[in-house]
Each structure stands twice: as C-alpha cells, then as structure tokens.
JSON list of C-alpha atoms in Angstrom, two decimals:
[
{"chain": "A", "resi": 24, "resn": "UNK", "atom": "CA", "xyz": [89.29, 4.19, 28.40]},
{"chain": "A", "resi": 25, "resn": "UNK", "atom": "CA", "xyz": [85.65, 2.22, 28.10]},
{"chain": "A", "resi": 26, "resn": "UNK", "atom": "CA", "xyz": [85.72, -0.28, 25.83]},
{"chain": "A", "resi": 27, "resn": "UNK", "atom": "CA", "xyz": [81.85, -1.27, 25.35]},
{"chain": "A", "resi": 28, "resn": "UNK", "atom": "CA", "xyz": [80.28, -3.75, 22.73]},
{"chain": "A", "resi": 29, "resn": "UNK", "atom": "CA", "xyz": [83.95, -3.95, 21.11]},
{"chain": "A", "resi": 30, "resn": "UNK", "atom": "CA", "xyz": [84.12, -0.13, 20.34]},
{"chain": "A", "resi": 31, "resn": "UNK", "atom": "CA", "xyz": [86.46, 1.94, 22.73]},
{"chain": "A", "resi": 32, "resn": "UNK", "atom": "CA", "xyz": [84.39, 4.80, 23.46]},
{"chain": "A", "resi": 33, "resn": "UNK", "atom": "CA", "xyz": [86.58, 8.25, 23.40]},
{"chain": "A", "resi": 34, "resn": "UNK", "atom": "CA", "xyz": [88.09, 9.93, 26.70]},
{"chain": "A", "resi": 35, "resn": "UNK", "atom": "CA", "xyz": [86.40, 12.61, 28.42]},
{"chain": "A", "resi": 36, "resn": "UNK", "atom": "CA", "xyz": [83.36, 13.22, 26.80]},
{"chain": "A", "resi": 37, "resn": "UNK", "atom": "CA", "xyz": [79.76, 12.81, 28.26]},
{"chain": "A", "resi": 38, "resn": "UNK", "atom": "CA", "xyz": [78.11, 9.28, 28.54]},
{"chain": "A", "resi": 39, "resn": "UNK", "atom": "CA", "xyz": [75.22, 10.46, 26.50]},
{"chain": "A", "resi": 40, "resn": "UNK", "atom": "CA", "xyz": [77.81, 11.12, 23.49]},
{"chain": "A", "resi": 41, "resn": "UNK", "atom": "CA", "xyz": [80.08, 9.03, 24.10]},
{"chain": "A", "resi": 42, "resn": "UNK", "atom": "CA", "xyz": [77.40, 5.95, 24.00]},
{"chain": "A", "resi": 43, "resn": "UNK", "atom": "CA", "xyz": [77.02, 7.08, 20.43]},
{"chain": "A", "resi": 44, "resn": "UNK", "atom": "CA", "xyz": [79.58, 6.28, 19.05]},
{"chain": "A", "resi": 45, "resn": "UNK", "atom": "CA", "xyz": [78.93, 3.04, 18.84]},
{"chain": "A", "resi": 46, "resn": "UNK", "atom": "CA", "xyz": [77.26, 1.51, 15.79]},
{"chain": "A", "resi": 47, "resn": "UNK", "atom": "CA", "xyz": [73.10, 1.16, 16.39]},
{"chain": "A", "resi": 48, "resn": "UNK", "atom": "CA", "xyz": [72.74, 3.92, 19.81]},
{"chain": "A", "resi": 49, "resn": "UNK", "atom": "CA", "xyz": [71.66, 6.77, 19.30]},
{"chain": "A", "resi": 50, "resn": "UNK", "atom": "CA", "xyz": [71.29, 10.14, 21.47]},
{"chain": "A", "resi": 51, "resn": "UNK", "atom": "CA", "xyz": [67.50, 8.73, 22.47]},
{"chain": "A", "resi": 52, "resn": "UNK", "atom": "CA", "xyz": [68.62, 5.06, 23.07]},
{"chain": "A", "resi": 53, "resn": "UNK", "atom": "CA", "xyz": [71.87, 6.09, 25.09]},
{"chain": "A", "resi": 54, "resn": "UNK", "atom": "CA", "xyz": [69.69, 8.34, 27.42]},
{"chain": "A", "resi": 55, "resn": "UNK", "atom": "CA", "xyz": [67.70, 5.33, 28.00]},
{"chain": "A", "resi": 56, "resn": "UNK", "atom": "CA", "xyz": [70.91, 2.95, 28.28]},
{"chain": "A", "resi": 57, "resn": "UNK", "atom": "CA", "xyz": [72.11, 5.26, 31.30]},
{"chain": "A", "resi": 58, "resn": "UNK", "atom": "CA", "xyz": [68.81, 5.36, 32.96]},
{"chain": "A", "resi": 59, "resn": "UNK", "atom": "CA", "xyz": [68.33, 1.22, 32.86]},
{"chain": "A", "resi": 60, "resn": "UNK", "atom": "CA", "xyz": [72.15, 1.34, 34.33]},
{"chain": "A", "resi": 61, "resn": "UNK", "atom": "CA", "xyz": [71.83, 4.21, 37.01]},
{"chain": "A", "resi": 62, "resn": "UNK", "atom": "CA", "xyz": [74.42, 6.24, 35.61]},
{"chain": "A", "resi": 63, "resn": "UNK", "atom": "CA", "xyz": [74.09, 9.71, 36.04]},
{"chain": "A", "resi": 64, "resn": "UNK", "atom": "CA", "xyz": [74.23, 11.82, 32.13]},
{"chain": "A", "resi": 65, "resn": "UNK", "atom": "CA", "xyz": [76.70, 13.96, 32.80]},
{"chain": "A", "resi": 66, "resn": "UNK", "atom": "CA", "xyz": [79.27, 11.54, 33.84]},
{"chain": "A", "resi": 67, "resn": "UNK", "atom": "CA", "xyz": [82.22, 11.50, 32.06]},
{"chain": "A", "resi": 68, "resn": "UNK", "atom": "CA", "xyz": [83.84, 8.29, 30.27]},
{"chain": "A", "resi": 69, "resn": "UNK", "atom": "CA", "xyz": [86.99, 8.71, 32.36]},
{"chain": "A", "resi": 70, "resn": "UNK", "atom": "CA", "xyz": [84.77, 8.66, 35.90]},
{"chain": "A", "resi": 71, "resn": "UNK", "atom": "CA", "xyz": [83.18, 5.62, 34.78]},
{"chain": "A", "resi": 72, "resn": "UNK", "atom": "CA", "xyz": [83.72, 2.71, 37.84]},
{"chain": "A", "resi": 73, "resn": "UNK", "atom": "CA", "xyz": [84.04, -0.95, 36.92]},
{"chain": "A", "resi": 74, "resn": "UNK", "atom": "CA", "xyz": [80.61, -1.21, 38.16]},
{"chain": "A", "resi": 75, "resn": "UNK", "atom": "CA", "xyz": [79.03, 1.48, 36.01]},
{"chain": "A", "resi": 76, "resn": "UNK", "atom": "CA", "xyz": [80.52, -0.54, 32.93]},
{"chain": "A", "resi": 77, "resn": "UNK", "atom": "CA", "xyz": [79.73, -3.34, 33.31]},
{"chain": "A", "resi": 78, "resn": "UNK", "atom": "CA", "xyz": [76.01, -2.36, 33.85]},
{"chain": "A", "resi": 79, "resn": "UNK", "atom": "CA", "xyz": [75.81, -0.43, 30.71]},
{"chain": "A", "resi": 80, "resn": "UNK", "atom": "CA", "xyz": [77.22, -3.30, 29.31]},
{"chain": "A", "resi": 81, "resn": "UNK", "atom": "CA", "xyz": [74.50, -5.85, 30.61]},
{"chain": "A", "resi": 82, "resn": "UNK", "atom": "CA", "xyz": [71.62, -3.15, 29.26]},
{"chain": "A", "resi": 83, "resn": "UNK", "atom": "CA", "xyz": [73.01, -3.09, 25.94]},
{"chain": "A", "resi": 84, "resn": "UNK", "atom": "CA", "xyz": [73.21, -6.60, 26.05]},
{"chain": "A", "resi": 85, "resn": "UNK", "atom": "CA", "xyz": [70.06, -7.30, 26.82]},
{"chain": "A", "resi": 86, "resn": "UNK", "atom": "CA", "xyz": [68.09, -4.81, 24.91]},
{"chain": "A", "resi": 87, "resn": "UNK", "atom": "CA", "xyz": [69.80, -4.05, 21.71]},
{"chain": "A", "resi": 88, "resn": "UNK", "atom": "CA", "xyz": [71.33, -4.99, 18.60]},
{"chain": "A", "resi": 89, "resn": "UNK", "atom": "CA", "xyz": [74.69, -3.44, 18.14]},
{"chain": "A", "resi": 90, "resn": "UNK", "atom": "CA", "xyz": [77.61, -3.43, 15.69]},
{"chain": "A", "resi": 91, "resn": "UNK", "atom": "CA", "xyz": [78.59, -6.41, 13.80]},
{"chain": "A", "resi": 92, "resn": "UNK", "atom": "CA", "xyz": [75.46, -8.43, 14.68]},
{"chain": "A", "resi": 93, "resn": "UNK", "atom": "CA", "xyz": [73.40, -5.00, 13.69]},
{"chain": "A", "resi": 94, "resn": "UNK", "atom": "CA", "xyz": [75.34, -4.33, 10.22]},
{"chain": "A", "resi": 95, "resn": "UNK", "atom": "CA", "xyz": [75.41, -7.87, 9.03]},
{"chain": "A", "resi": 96, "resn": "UNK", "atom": "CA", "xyz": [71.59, -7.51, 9.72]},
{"chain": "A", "resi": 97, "resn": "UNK", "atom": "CA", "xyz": [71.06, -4.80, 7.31]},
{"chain": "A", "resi": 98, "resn": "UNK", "atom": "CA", "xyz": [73.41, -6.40, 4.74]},
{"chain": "A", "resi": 99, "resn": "UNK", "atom": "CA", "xyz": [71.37, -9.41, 5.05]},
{"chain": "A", "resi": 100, "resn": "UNK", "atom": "CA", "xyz": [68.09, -7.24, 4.46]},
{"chain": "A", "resi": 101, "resn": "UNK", "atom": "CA", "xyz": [69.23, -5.73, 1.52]},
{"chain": "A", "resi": 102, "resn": "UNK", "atom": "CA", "xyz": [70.81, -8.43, 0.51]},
{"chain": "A", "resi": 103, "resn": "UNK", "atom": "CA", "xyz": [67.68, -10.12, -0.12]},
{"chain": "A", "resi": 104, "resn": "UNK", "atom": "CA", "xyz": [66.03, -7.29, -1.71]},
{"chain": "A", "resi": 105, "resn": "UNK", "atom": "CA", "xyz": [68.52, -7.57, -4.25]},
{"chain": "A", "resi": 106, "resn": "UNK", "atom": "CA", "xyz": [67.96, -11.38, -4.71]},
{"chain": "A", "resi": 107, "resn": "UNK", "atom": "CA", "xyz": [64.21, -10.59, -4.54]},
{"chain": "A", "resi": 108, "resn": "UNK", "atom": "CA", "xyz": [64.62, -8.19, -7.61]},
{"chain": "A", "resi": 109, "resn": "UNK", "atom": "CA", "xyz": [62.14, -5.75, -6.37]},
{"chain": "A", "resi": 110, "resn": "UNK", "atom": "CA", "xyz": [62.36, -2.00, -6.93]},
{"chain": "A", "resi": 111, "resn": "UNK", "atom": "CA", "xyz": [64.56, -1.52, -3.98]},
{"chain": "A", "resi": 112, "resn": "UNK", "atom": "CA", "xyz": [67.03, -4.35, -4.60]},
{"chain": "A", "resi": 113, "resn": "UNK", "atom": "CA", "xyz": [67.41, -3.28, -8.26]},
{"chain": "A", "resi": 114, "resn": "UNK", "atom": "CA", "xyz": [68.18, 0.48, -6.80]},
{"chain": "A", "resi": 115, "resn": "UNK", "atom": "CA", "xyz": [70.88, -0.95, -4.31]},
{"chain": "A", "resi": 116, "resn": "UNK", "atom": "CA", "xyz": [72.17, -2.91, -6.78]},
{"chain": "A", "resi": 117, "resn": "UNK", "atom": "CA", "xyz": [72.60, 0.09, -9.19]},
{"chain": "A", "resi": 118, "resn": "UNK", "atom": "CA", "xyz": [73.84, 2.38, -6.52]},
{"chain": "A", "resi": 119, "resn": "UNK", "atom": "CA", "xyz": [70.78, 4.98, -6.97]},
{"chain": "A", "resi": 120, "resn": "UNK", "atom": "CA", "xyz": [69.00, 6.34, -4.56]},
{"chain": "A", "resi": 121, "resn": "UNK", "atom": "CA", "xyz": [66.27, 4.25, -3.24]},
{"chain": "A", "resi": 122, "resn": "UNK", "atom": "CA", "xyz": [63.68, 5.98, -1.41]},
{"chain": "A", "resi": 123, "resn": "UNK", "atom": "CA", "xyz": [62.37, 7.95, -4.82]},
{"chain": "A", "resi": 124, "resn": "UNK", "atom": "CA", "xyz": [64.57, 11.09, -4.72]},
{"chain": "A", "resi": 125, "resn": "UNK", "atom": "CA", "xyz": [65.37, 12.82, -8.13]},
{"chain": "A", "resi": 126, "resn": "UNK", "atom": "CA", "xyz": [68.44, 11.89, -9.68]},
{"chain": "A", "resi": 127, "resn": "UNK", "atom": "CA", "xyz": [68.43, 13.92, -12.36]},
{"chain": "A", "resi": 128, "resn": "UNK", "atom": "CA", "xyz": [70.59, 16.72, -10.00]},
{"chain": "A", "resi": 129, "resn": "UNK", "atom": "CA", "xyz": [71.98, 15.78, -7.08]},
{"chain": "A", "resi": 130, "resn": "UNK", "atom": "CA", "xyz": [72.19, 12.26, -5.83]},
{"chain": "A", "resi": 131, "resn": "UNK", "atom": "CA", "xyz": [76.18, 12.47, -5.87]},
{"chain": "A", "resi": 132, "resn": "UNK", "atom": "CA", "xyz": [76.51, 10.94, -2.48]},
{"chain": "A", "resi": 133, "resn": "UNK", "atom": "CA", "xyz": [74.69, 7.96, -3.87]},
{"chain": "A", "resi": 134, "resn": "UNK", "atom": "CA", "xyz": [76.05, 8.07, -7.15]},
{"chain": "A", "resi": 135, "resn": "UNK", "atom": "CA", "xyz": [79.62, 9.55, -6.83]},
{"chain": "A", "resi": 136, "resn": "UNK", "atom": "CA", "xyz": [81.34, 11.88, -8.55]},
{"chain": "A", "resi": 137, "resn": "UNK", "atom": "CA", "xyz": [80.46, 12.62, -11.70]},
{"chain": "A", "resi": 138, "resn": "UNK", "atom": "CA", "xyz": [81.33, 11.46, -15.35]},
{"chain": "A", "resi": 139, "resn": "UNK", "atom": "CA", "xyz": [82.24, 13.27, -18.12]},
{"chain": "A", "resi": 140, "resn": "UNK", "atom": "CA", "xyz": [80.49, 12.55, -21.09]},
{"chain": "A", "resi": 141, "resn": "UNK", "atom": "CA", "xyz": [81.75, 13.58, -24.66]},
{"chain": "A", "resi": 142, "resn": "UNK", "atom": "CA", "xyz": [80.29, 15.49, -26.20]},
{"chain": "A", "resi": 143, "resn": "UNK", "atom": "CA", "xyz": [77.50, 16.60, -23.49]},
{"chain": "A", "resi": 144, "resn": "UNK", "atom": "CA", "xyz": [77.52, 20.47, -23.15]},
{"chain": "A", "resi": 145, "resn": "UNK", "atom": "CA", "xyz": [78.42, 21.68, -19.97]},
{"chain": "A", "resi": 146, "resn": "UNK", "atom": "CA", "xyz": [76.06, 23.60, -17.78]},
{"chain": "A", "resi": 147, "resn": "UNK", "atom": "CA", "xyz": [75.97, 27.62, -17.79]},
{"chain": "A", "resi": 148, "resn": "UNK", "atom": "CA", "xyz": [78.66, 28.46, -15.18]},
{"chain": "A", "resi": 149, "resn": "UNK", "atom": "CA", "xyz": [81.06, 25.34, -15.40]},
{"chain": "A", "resi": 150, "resn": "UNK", "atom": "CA", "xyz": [84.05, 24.39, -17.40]}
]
C-alpha cells in the first residue's frame, strides 16, 4: 500500500482517486500531480513502482500544501477572524453559518440537531 504525505492511500483504486484522499488534492490537482510525475491515470495504487512514488511524492512536495501543515493553516485563519471580531469570526465562534445563508430553516449541519423549546408549537406535520 502507498503511503504518501503521511496518509496511506487505499488499495486498488485509480491514482486520480486515490490521490484524493488525502487532505488539500483534489480530482483537478491530482490530475495535475500525475502529469508533473509521469504517471499514467489509470494506474492503479497497487502497480505503483518505488519510482512512481517517490515522484508523486517530490511534486506534492514541492507544489502544495497538504494535511497537517494545510489544516493548521485554516485553523490559524479563522482563528484570527475570531480574535479580529469581525462578522466572520463572531459566526465561527457561534457555530452559524458564515457565508450569509438563512438560518431560520435549515442550517442543521452548522448548527446541529435541534432543541426543543417549551412551550414553542411544533410545526404542522411533526410531533
């Protein structure tokens, strides 16, 4: 099994996919990632030589940000929209949904599942 940028990529699936699953690549950036590398697409992680590795390594070395170094990144960014107290950072710290969708409905992923409130009639349709 491939184990790139500290993430073991999964066993017989397609280099294009399989680059994906690590945190920051997408479908776009892996197709580029094999190109830089000479790897043909529809290689399979299992085929993959030594060689091949370690030159998709070196191109997502040199190119991109990836896992931990990319998520403490964003942390840090929203971190310090928090600390900033703008409209964002007070969103984030809230746990509403930032980029000015209704909350009124919806918004569960953001702001979980709901809470009962006494004495708050129920909605046609639920009880």
């Amino acid at each position: 099994m491939a184990r790139i940028a500290g993430v073991e990529l999964p066993k017989a699936k397609r280099m294009e996919v399989a680059l994906t699953y690590i945190y920051g690549i997408g479908r776009a950036s892996a197709l580029r990632i094999l190109a830089k590398a000479n790897v043909e697409l529809g290689r399979k992680t299992d085929d993959l030589t030594t060689d091949e590795q370690a030159r998709i390594r070196q191109a997502i070395d040199q190119d991109y940000r990836v896992e931990g170094d990319l998520r403490r990144e964003v942390q840090q960014a929203v971190k310090r929209l928090m600390d900033l107290g703008c409209y964002r950072g007070l969103r984030h710290r809230r746990g509403l949904p930032v980029r000015g969708q209704r909350t009124r409905t919806n918004a569960r992923t953001r702001k979980g599942p709901r809470k009962i409130v006494a004495g708050k009639k129920a909605p046609p349709g639920r009880s």
